[in-house]
Coordinates of C-alpha atoms in Angstrom, one line a residue:
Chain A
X34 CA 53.6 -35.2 41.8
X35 CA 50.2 -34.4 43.5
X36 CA 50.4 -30.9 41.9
X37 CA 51.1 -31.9 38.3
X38 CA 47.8 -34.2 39.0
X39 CA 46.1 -31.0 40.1
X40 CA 47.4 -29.3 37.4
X41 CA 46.4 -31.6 34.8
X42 CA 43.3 -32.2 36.6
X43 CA 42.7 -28.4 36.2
X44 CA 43.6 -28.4 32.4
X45 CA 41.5 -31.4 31.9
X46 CA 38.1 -29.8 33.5
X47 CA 38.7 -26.6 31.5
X48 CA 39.0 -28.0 28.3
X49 CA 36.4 -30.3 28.9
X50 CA 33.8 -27.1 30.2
X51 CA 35.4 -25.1 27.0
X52 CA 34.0 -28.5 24.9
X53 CA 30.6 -28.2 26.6
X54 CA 30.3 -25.0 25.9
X55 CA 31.4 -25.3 22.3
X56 CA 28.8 -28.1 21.9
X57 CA 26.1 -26.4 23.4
X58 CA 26.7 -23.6 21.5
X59 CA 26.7 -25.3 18.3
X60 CA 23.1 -27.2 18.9
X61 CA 21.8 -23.9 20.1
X62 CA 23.0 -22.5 16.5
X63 CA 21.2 -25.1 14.7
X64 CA 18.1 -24.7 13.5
X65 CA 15.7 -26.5 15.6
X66 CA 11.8 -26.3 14.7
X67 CA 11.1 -26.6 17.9
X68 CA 14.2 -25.1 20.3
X69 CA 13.5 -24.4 23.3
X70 CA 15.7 -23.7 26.4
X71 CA 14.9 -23.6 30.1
X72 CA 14.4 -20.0 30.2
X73 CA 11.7 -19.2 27.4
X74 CA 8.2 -19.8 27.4
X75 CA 6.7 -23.0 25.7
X76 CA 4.8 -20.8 23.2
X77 CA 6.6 -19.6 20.5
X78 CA 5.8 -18.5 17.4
X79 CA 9.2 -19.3 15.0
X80 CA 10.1 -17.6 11.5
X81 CA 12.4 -19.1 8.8
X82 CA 13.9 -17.7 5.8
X83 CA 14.6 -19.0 2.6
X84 CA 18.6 -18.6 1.6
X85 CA 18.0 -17.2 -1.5
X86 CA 15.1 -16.0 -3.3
X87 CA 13.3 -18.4 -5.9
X88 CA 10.8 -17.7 -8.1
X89 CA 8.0 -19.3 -8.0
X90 CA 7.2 -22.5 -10.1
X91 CA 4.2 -21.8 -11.8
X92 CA 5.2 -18.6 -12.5
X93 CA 2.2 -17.0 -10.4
X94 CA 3.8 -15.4 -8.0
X95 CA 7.0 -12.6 -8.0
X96 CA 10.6 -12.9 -7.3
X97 CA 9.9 -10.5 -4.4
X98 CA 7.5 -12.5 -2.6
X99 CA 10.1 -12.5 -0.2
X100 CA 10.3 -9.3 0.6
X101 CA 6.3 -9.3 0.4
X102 CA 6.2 -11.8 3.2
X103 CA 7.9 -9.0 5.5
X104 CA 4.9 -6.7 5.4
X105 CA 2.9 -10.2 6.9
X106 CA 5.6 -11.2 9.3
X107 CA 5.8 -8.1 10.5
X108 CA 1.7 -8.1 10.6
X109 CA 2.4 -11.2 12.8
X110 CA 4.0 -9.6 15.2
X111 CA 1.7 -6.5 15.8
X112 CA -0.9 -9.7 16.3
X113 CA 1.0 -11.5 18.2
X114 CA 3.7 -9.6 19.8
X115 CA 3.5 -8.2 23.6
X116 CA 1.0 -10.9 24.5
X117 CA 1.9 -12.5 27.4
X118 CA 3.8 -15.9 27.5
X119 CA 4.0 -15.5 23.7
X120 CA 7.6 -15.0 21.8
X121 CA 7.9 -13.9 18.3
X122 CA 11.4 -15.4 17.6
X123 CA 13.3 -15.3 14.1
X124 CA 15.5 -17.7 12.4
X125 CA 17.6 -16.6 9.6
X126 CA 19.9 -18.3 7.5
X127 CA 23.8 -16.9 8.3
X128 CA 24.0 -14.1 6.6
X129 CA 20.9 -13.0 5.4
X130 CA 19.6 -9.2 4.5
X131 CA 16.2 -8.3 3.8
X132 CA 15.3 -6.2 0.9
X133 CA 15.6 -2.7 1.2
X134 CA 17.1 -3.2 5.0
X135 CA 13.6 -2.9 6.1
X136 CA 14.0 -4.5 9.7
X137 CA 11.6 -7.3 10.9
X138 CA 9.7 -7.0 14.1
X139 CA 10.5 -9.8 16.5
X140 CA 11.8 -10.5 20.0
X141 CA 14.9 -12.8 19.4
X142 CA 16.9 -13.7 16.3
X143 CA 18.6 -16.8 15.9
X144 CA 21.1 -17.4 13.5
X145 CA 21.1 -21.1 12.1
X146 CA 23.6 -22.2 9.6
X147 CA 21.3 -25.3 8.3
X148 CA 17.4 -24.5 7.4
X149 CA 15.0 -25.4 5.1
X150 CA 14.6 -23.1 1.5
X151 CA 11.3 -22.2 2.4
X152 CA 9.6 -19.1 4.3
X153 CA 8.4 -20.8 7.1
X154 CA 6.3 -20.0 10.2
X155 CA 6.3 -22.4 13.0
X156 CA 3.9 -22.1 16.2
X157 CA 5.4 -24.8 18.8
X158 CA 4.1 -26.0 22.1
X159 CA 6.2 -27.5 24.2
X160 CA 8.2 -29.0 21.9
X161 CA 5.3 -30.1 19.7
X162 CA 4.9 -28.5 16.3
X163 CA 1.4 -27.7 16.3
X164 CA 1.3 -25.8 13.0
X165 CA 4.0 -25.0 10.2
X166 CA 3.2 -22.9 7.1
X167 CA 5.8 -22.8 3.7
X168 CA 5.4 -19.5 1.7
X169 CA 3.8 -16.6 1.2
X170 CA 1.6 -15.7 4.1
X171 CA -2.2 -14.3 3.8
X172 CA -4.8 -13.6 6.0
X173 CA -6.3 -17.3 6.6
X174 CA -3.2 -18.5 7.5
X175 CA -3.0 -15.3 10.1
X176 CA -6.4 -16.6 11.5
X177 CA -5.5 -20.1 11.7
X178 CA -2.0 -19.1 13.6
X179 CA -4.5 -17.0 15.9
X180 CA -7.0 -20.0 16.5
X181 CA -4.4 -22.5 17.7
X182 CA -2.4 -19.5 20.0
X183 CA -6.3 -18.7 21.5
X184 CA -6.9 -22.4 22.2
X185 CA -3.7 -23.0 23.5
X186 CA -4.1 -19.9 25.8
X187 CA -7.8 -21.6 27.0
X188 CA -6.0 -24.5 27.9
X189 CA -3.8 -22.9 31.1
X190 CA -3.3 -26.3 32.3
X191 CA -1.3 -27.6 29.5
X192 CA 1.2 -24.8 29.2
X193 CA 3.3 -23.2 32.1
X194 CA 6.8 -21.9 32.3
X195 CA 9.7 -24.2 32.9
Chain P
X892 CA -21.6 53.6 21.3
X893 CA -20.9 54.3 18.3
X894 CA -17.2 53.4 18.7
X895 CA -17.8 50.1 20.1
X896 CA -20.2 49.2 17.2
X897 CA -17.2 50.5 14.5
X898 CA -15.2 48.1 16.5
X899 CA -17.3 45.0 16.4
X900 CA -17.5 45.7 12.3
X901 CA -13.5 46.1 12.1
X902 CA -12.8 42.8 14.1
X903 CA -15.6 41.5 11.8
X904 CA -13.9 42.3 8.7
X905 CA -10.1 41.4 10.0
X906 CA -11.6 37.8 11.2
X907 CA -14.1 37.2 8.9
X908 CA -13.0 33.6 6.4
X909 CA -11.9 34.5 3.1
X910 CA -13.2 32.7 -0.2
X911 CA -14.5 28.9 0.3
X912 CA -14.8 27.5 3.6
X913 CA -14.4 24.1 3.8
X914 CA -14.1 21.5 6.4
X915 CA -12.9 17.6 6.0
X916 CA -14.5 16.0 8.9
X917 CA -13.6 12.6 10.3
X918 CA -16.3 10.3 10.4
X919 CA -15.0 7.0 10.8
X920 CA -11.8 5.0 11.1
X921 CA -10.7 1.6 10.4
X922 CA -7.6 -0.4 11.6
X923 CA -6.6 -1.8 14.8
X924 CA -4.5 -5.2 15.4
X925 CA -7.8 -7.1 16.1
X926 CA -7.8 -9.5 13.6
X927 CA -10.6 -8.7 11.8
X928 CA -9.5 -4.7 11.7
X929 CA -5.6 -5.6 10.8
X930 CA -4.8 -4.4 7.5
X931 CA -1.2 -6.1 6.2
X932 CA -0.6 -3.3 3.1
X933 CA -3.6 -1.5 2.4
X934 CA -4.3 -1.2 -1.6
X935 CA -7.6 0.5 -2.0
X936 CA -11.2 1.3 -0.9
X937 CA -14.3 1.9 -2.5
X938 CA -17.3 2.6 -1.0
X939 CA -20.9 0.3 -2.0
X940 CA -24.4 1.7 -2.2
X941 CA -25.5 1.5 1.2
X942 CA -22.4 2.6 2.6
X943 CA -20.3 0.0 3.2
X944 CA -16.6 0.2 2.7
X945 CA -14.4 -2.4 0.5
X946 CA -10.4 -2.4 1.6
X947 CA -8.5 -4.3 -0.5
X948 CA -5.4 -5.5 1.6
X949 CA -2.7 -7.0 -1.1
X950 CA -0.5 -7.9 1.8
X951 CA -3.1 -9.8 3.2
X952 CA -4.5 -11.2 -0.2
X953 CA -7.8 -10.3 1.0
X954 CA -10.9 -7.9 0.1
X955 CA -12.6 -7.0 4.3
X956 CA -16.0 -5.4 3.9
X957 CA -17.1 -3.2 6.9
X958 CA -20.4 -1.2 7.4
X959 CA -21.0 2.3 7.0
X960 CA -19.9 2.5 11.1
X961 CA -17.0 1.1 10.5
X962 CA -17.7 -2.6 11.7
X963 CA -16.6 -5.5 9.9
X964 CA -18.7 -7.7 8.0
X965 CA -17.0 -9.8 5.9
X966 CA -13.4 -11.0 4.4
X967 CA -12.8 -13.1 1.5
X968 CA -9.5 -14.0 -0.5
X969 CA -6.7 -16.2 0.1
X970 CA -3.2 -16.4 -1.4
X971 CA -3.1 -18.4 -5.0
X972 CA -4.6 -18.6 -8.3
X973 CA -7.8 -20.5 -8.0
X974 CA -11.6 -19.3 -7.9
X975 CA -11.5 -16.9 -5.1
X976 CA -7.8 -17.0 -4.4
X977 CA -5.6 -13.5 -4.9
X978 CA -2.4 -13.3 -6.1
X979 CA 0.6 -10.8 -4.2
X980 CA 0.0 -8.4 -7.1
X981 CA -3.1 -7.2 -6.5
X982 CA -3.5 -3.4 -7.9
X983 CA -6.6 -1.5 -7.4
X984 CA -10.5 -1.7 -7.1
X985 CA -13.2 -0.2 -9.0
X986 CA -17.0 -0.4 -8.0
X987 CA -20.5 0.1 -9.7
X988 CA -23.2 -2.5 -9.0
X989 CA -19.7 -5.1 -8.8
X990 CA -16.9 -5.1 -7.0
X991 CA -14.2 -5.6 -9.3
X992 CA -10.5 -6.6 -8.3
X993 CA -8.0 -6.3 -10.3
X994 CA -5.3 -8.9 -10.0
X995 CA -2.2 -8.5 -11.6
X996 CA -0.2 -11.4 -10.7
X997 CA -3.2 -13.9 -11.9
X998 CA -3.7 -11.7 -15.0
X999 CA -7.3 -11.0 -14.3
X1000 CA -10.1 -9.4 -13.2
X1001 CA -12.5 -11.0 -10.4
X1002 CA -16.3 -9.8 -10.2
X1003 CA -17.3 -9.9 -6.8
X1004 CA -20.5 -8.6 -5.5
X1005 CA -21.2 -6.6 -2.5
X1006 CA -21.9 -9.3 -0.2
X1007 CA -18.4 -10.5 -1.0
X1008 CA -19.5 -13.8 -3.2
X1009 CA -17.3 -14.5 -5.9
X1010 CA -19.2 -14.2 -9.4
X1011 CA -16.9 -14.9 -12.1
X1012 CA -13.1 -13.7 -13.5
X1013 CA -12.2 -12.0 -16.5
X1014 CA -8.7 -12.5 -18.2
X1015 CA -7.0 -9.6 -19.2
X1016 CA -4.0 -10.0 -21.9
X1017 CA -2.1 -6.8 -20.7
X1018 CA -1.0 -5.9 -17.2
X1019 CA -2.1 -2.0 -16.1
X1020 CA -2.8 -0.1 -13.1
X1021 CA -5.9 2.5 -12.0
X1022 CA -8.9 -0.1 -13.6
X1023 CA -11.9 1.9 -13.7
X1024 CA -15.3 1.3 -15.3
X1025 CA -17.9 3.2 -17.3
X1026 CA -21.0 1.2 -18.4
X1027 CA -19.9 -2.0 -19.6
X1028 CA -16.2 -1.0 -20.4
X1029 CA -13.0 -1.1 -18.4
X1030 CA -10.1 1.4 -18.4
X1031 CA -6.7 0.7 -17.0
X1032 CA -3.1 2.8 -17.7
X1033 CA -1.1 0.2 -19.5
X1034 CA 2.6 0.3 -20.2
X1035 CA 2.8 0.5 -24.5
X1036 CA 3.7 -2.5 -25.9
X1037 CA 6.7 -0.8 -27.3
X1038 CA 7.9 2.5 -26.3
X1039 CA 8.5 4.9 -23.0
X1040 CA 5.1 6.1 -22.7
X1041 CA 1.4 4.9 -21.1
X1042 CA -1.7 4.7 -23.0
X1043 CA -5.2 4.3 -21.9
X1044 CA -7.1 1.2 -22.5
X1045 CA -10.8 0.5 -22.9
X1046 CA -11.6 -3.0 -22.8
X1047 CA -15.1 -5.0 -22.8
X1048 CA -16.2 -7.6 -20.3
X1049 CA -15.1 -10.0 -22.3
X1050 CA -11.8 -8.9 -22.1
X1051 CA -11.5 -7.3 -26.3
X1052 CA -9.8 -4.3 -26.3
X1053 CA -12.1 -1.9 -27.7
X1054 CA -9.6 1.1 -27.9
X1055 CA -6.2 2.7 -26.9
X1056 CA -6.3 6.6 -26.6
X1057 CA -3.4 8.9 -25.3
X1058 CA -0.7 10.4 -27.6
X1059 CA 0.5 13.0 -25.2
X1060 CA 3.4 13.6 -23.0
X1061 CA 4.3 15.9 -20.1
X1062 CA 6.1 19.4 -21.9
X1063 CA 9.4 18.7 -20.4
X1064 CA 9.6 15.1 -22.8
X1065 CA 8.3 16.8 -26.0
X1066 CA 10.7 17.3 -28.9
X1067 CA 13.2 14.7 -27.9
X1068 CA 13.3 11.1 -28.3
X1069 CA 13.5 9.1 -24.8
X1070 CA 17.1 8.4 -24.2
X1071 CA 18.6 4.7 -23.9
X1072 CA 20.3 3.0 -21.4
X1073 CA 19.5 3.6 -17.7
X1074 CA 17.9 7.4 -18.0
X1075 CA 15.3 5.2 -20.4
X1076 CA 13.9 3.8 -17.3
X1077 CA 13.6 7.6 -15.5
X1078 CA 11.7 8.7 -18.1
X1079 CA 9.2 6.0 -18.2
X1080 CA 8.9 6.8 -14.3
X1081 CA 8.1 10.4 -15.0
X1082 CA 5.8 9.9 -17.9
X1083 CA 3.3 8.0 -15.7
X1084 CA -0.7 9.2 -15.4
X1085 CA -3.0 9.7 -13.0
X1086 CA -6.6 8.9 -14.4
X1087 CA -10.4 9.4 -13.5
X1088 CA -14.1 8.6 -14.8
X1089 CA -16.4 10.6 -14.2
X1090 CA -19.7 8.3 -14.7
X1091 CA -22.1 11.2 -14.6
X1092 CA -20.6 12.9 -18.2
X1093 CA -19.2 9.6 -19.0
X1094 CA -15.9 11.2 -19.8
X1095 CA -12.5 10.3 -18.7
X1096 CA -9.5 12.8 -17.4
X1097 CA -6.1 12.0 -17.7
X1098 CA -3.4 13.9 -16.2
X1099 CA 0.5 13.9 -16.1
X1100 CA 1.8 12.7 -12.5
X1101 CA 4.6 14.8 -12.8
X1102 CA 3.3 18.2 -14.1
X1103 CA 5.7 20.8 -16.2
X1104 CA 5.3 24.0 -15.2
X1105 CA 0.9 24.1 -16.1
X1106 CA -1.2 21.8 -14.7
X1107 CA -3.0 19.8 -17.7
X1108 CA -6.2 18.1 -17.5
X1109 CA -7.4 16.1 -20.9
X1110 CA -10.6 14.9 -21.2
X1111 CA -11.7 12.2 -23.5
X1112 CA -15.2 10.6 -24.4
X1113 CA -16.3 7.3 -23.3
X1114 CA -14.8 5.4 -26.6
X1115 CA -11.4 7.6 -26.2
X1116 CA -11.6 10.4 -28.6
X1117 CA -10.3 13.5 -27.0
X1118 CA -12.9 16.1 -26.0
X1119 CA -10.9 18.9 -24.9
X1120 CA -7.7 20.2 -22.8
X1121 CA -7.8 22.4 -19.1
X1122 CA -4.9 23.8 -18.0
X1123 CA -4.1 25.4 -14.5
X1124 CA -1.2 27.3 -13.0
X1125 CA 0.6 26.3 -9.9
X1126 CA -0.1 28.0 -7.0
X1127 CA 4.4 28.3 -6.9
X1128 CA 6.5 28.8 -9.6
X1129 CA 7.7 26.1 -10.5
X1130 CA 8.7 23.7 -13.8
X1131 CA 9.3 20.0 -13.6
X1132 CA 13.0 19.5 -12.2
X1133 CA 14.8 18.1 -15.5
X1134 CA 17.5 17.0 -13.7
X1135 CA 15.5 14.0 -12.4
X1136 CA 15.3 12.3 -15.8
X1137 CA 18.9 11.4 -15.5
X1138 CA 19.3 8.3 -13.7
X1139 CA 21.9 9.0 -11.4
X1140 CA 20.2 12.8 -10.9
X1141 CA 22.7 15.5 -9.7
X1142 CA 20.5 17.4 -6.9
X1143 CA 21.2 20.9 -6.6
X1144 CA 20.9 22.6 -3.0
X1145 CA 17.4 23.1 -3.1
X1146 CA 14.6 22.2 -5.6
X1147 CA 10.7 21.3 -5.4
X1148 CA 9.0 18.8 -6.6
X1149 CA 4.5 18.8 -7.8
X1150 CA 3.2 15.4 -8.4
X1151 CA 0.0 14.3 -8.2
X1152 CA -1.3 11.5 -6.0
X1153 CA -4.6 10.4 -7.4
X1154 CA -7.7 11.9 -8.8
X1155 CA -11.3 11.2 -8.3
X1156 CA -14.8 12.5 -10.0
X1157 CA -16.8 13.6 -6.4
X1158 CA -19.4 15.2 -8.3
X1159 CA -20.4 15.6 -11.8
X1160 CA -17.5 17.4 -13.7
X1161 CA -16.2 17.8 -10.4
X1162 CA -12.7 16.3 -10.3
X1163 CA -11.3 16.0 -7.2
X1164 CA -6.9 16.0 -7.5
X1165 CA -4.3 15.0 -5.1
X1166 CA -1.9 18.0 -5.2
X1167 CA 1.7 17.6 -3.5
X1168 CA 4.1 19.9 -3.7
X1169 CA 7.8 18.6 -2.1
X1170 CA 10.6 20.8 -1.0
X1171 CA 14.2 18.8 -1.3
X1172 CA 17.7 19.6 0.0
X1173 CA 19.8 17.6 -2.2
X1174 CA 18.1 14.0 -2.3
X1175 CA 16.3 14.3 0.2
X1176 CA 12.9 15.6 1.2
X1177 CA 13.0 17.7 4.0
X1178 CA 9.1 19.4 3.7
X1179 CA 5.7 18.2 1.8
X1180 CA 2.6 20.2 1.6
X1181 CA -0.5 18.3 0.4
X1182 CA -3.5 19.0 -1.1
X1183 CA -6.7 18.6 -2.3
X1184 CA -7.8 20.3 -5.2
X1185 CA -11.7 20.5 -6.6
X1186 CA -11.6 21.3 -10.6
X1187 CA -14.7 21.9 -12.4
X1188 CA -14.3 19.8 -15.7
X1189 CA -16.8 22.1 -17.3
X1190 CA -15.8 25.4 -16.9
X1191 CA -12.0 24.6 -15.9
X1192 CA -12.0 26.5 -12.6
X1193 CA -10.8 25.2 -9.0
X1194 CA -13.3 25.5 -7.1
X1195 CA -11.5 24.3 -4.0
X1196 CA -8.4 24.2 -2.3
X1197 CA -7.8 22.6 0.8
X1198 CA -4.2 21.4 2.8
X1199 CA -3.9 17.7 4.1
X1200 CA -2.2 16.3 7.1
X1201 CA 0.8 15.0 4.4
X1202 CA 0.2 11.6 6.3
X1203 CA -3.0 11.1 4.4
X1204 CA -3.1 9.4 1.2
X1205 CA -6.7 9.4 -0.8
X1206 CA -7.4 6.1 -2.0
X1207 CA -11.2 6.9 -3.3
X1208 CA -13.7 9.8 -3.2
X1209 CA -17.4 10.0 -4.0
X1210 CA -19.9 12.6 -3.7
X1211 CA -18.9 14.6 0.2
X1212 CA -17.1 11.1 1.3
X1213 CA -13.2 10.9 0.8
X1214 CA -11.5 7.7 1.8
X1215 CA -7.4 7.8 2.6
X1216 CA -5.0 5.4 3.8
X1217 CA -3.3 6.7 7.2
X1218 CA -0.3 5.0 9.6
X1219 CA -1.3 5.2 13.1
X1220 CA 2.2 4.2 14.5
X1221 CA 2.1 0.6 13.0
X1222 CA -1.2 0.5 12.5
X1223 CA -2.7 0.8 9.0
X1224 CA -5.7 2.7 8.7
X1225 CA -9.0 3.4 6.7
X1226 CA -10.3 7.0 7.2
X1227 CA -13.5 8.4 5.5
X1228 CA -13.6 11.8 5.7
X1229 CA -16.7 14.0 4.9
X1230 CA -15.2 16.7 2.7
X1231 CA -18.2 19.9 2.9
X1232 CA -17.5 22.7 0.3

């Protein structure tokens, strides 16, 4: 008897670490603004991208801006990349391609099943966005990514590594 | 003694440079990932009065002013379709007392002077590429409104088109009608133009991108009537590669392929070309010489030849100063070059 309760026992804590895992795996795959884990620095800067291409309402714009935006977020990264206690991390709907398989620059991909239909750039700080920007990307929004990472960095106290 | 003199004159003679020499000298360079220095997708440079050099960066929907030592200044532009704002179609730049931008996407042109202070815009009812200016006219290649091949367009500040000039087409497309279906869109792709003012003469030249086996340089007045025709050999034998105007192209072993990059007045009547010649195995180019090329408009004579690193792409020259966009790695870069003949 004892060892059909150990043996159950046994199943039962497997199955319920192989539902853990499941679970954890499954919030870690959706798209979080603001993921973090344990092991990553608390400065991040995070990239999203639409689905599928739209064209622009008023007609202004191209039905390649996405593939426009790739020259920027790639600009992004030569800014931003390599610094210390900064990660350049990507989030891609499942499934997506960019245009002409020209590869984006970034340190970790995540692949999220659920996102907004925007392109979207997302500096967090522990766990608080502190700027988002939808669309195409220019140079002022570049500068006002860099302003907030600089005063960030000035402010030592407020960040550290957990 | 004797013999050691005769010896000095032979090594002379064996060493001593041939026909022009020439030197394209470095003088400063532009691009770094400090913000201010980080070009996105570099579109074009001109160069103002006192030296200062204008990059247009489409990718970064911005026009950056630095000084002549390379220091930046200035940036102005921002992504959308207001007073100021650039759209991601931003083609070329063109410069007299004005900066003037030419924005495709927002279907105009924005005046901006040299300290970067927005003056006015200018609506243009046709989209083009390679705006230029002479006196108070603009000049862009446009795309006919109905048919395969480009025209050149003269337009006031007001935006009334003035005058359309250029009938012609490279040799290779004469005598047959463009084809429909998919090829259609080859041959509109091989029919494209480089183009040039020269402000000094207050003419324009016009040439084929894709040459046939001469060179040909047409020169046309100020209000577009045609003035007269230069033509050149290449320095290879060589005639366009027909086989390209078929859209899917069967590549032999081994072909080559002479197009020009871009062309730019240095000089009165001196027209300064961007000559590349490409050597291909099947689709695929496996070598690329580059050059530049000096013609004298007047008496149809190059005057110059010089090879290019093939990296370097001329954006804008004017008088010894050429200006090219070059990758450093990842890094975008302005060069200006001092080109002494």
């Amino acid at each position: 008897m004892p060892r059909r309760v150990m043996a159950v026992v046994g199943i039962l804590i497997v199955a319920v670490s192989i539902l853990a895992l499941i679970g954890r795996n499954r919030r870690a795959a959706k798209v979080d603004p603001c993921f973090q884990d344990g092991l990553r620095p608390i400065r991040v800067l995070y990239l999203a991208r639409r689905q599928s291409p739209k064209r622009k309402a008023n007609g202004g714009g191209c039905a390649s801006c996405e593939a426009q935006n790739t020259d920027q977020w790639n600009a992004l990264y030569r800014v931003f990349g390599g610094r210390e206690g900064i990660e350049f991390i990507v989030i891609l709907p499942k499934g997506a391609a960019f245009p002409g398989g020209r590869a984006l620059r970034c340190d970790v991909s995540i692949i999220g099943s659920d996102h907004g239909e925007e392109d979207k750039v997302v500096i967090c700080e522990r766990g608080v966005k502190r700027l988002e920007h939808a669309g195409v990307m220019d140079m002022a929004f570049i500068r006002k990514a860099y302003a907030i990472l600089a005063e960030i960095q000035e402010n030592p106290s407020k960040t550290s590594h957990f | 003694m004797r013999k050691v003199v005769w010896r000095i004159v032979f090594a002379l003679l064996l060493f001593w440079p041939r026909g022009s020499s020439a030197e394209l000298k470095k003088v400063v360079s532009i691009g770094s990932n400090d913000l201010n220095y980080l070009f996105v997708s570099i579109n074009d440079v001109a160069i103002g009065d006192s030296g200062a050099v204008f990059v247009l960066d489409s990718g970064g929907f911005c026009l950056k002013k630095f000084d002549a030592q390379g220091a930046f200044v200035k940036e102005v532009g921002r992504q959308g379709q207001g007073p100021g704002d650039f759209s991601n179609m931003l083609a070329d730049i063109c410069i007299d007392k004005d900066i003037y931008v030419h924005d495709v996407g927002n279907r105009r042109i924005m005046r901006i002077d040299q300290g970067l202070e927005v003056k006015g815009t200018l609506r243009i009812g046709r989209s083009g590429r390679y705006l230029a200016r002479l006196g108070d006219c603009f000049y862009m290649i446009a795309p006919r409104a109905e048919g395969t091949f480009p025209e050149i367009v003269r337009f006031d500040e007001q935006g009334t088109v003035k005058s359309v000039f250029f009938e012609d087409r490279p040799a290779f497309m004469k005598g047959a009608p463009p084809p429909r279906g998919p090829d259609w869109a080859m041959w509109m792709m091989y029919a494209d133009l480089v183009m040039a003012v020269d402000r000094d003469s207050q003419e324009v030249a016009v040439t084929f991108r894709y040459p046939g086996p001469d060179n040909e340089i047409l020169l046309y007045d100020k209000d577009g009537r045609f003035l007269r025709r230069i033509k050149f050999r290449h320095p290879i034998a060589y005639d366009f590669p027909v086989f390209r105007l078929k859209f899917r192209a069967g590549f032999p072993g081994r072909s080559q392929f002479i197009s020009f990059g871009s062309g730019h007045f240095i000089a009165p009547h001196r027209l300064l070309l961007e000559y590349w010649i490409e050597d291909y195995e099947s689709d695929h180019a496996v070598g690329q010489q580059n050059y530049l090329l000096v013609l004298d408009t007047a008496s149809g004579l190059i005057v110059h030849r010089e090879q290019l690193d093939p990296g370097i792409r001329v954006l804008y020259a004017r008088g010894d100063l050429v200006c090219a966009r070059q990758e450093d790695g990842d890094i975008s870069k302005v060069i200006i070059y001092r080109l002494i003949i």
